[in-house]
């Protein structure tokens, strides 16, 4: 209005509205998304609270407003300080001895629209089993402890993925370029070579600080199509040499995985589709291919190897832990199942294979989605911790995050610890940082929850926008 206006909160949890006087509106117009703060009230005790607009961040009709609201409501840092961008553009990795893996045809398999490729895989058949190499971008060579890049990465804790954008942990100059394992380009990496028996049990592993050159960049769908007998383009060229051995090794490792019986919660993931203007065109369920499971399982194996090696070398470790469900949650879960005339033994220690048996029984039934959600709710929250509580969901005794240092600070810390433990170079984990691990673990557990809340918030808003003209 001519005399200012009012600001209503974007979050339903927030009740207060602010009155904005003309002099405090900073050019904001009706329908603008703004950041506002309370105005010091002075002696004024009655009447509505006054506010000052500090920033106009967009307009409510902007197709991308849902992500903007979620970013600001959850305090996700967006803009990189100049010093961080400068470092990202100029940083050169330290000259350290590296194993030459450039002749090994490691390949990346990612979503078709991925910009950052932090992991590459390769497998070959041995006389009595399989050799698998997982190579991960050597991000710690660029993001060194105490640098502006490092401080900003720790502050963010992880990248945040919205339906229409990414708020990255590292500037794109690094994440989509120098640290991305691009096809045909020489890249430094930290690799783990694992030897599996024919029945998929790991016999041994070793870590290497290396150089690699990705032989091919494939999308999940391309790799899967080639294996399913419809090879096209690049996937066809490497079908015999690279893809078939990968699937052979996966078949072996999958046997051991099925025996281990990790929690088999295959919850459908929704993908919101946008047109070039950012308007929502539809909502689909992401298809889960065997190619997804293959990469997932090899990453899990590499993560286990990292935790095992760090323990063996008596190094500080940030574990990824997932506690056993609490008695209270199991009791609530059993009560819920009773309403569907299903039994759950409350006295027994929770085990993943018991959940899996239940999930298999209800598959395709009327209550499948509901029971899956309740199984999920009965679980503890996975966190980062200096103390190893094991990983209930994956049914593993030792687990760390090692495979995504471009998008998670936890993995960067694990890389540094591995570099120090092996004497791979001067850019490892310092004693000063090792002493802060508990504090770091608790901070990055918080940033992960913050990102999940923001991602969920934005997705819910986009769903509501998409369904707004379908009321009834």
PDB file of C-alpha atoms in Angstrom, residues 94-99 138 140-141 189-193 206-210 309-310 313 402 414-429:
ATOM      1  CA  UNK A  94      50.344 -30.615  -4.269  1.00  0.00           C
ATOM      2  CA  UNK A  95      52.847 -32.648  -6.253  1.00  0.00           C
ATOM      3  CA  UNK A  96      52.729 -36.065  -4.557  1.00  0.00           C
ATOM      4  CA  UNK A  97      53.732 -39.537  -5.795  1.00  0.00           C
ATOM      5  CA  UNK A  98      50.796 -41.196  -7.551  1.00  0.00           C
ATOM      6  CA  UNK A  99      50.080 -44.662  -8.935  1.00  0.00           C
ATOM      7  CA  UNK A 138      40.938 -36.541  -5.005  1.00  0.00           C
ATOM      8  CA  UNK A 140      41.422 -33.111  -0.614  1.00  0.00           C
ATOM      9  CA  UNK A 141      44.265 -32.275  -3.029  1.00  0.00           C
ATOM     10  CA  UNK A 189      42.010 -39.719  -7.507  1.00  0.00           C
ATOM     11  CA  UNK A 190      42.008 -41.795  -4.357  1.00  0.00           C
ATOM     12  CA  UNK A 191      41.241 -45.378  -5.326  1.00  0.00           C
ATOM     13  CA  UNK A 192      40.534 -48.611  -3.514  1.00  0.00           C
ATOM     14  CA  UNK A 193      41.280 -51.947  -5.152  1.00  0.00           C
ATOM     15  CA  UNK A 206      44.287 -51.607  -0.643  1.00  0.00           C
ATOM     16  CA  UNK A 207      44.127 -47.852  -1.146  1.00  0.00           C
ATOM     17  CA  UNK A 208      46.098 -45.978  -3.819  1.00  0.00           C
ATOM     18  CA  UNK A 209      46.640 -42.294  -4.477  1.00  0.00           C
ATOM     19  CA  UNK A 210      46.586 -42.250  -8.231  1.00  0.00           C
ATOM     20  CA  UNK A 309      41.647 -49.438   6.972  1.00  0.00           C
ATOM     21  CA  UNK A 310      41.389 -46.407   9.253  1.00  0.00           C
ATOM     22  CA  UNK A 313      45.926 -48.074  11.113  1.00  0.00           C
ATOM     23  CA  UNK A 402      34.336 -42.078   1.443  1.00  0.00           C
ATOM     24  CA  UNK A 414      37.853 -39.557   5.603  1.00  0.00           C
ATOM     25  CA  UNK A 415      40.048 -38.888   2.527  1.00  0.00           C
ATOM     26  CA  UNK A 416      42.403 -36.773   4.637  1.00  0.00           C
ATOM     27  CA  UNK A 417      42.568 -39.440   7.319  1.00  0.00           C
ATOM     28  CA  UNK A 418      43.432 -42.079   4.671  1.00  0.00           C
ATOM     29  CA  UNK A 419      46.145 -39.805   3.202  1.00  0.00           C
ATOM     30  CA  UNK A 420      47.734 -39.335   6.626  1.00  0.00           C
ATOM     31  CA  UNK A 421      47.389 -43.015   7.579  1.00  0.00           C
ATOM     32  CA  UNK A 422      49.166 -44.131   4.379  1.00  0.00           C
ATOM     33  CA  UNK A 423      51.707 -41.287   4.220  1.00  0.00           C
ATOM     34  CA  UNK A 424      50.260 -40.338   0.819  1.00  0.00           C
ATOM     35  CA  UNK A 425      51.248 -36.666   1.084  1.00  0.00           C
ATOM     36  CA  UNK A 426      51.295 -33.515   3.220  1.00  0.00           C
ATOM     37  CA  UNK A 427      47.594 -32.700   2.653  1.00  0.00           C
ATOM     38  CA  UNK A 428      46.097 -35.209   5.085  1.00  0.00           C
ATOM     39  CA  UNK A 429      44.310 -34.860   8.426  1.00  0.00           C
TER      40      UNK A 429
END
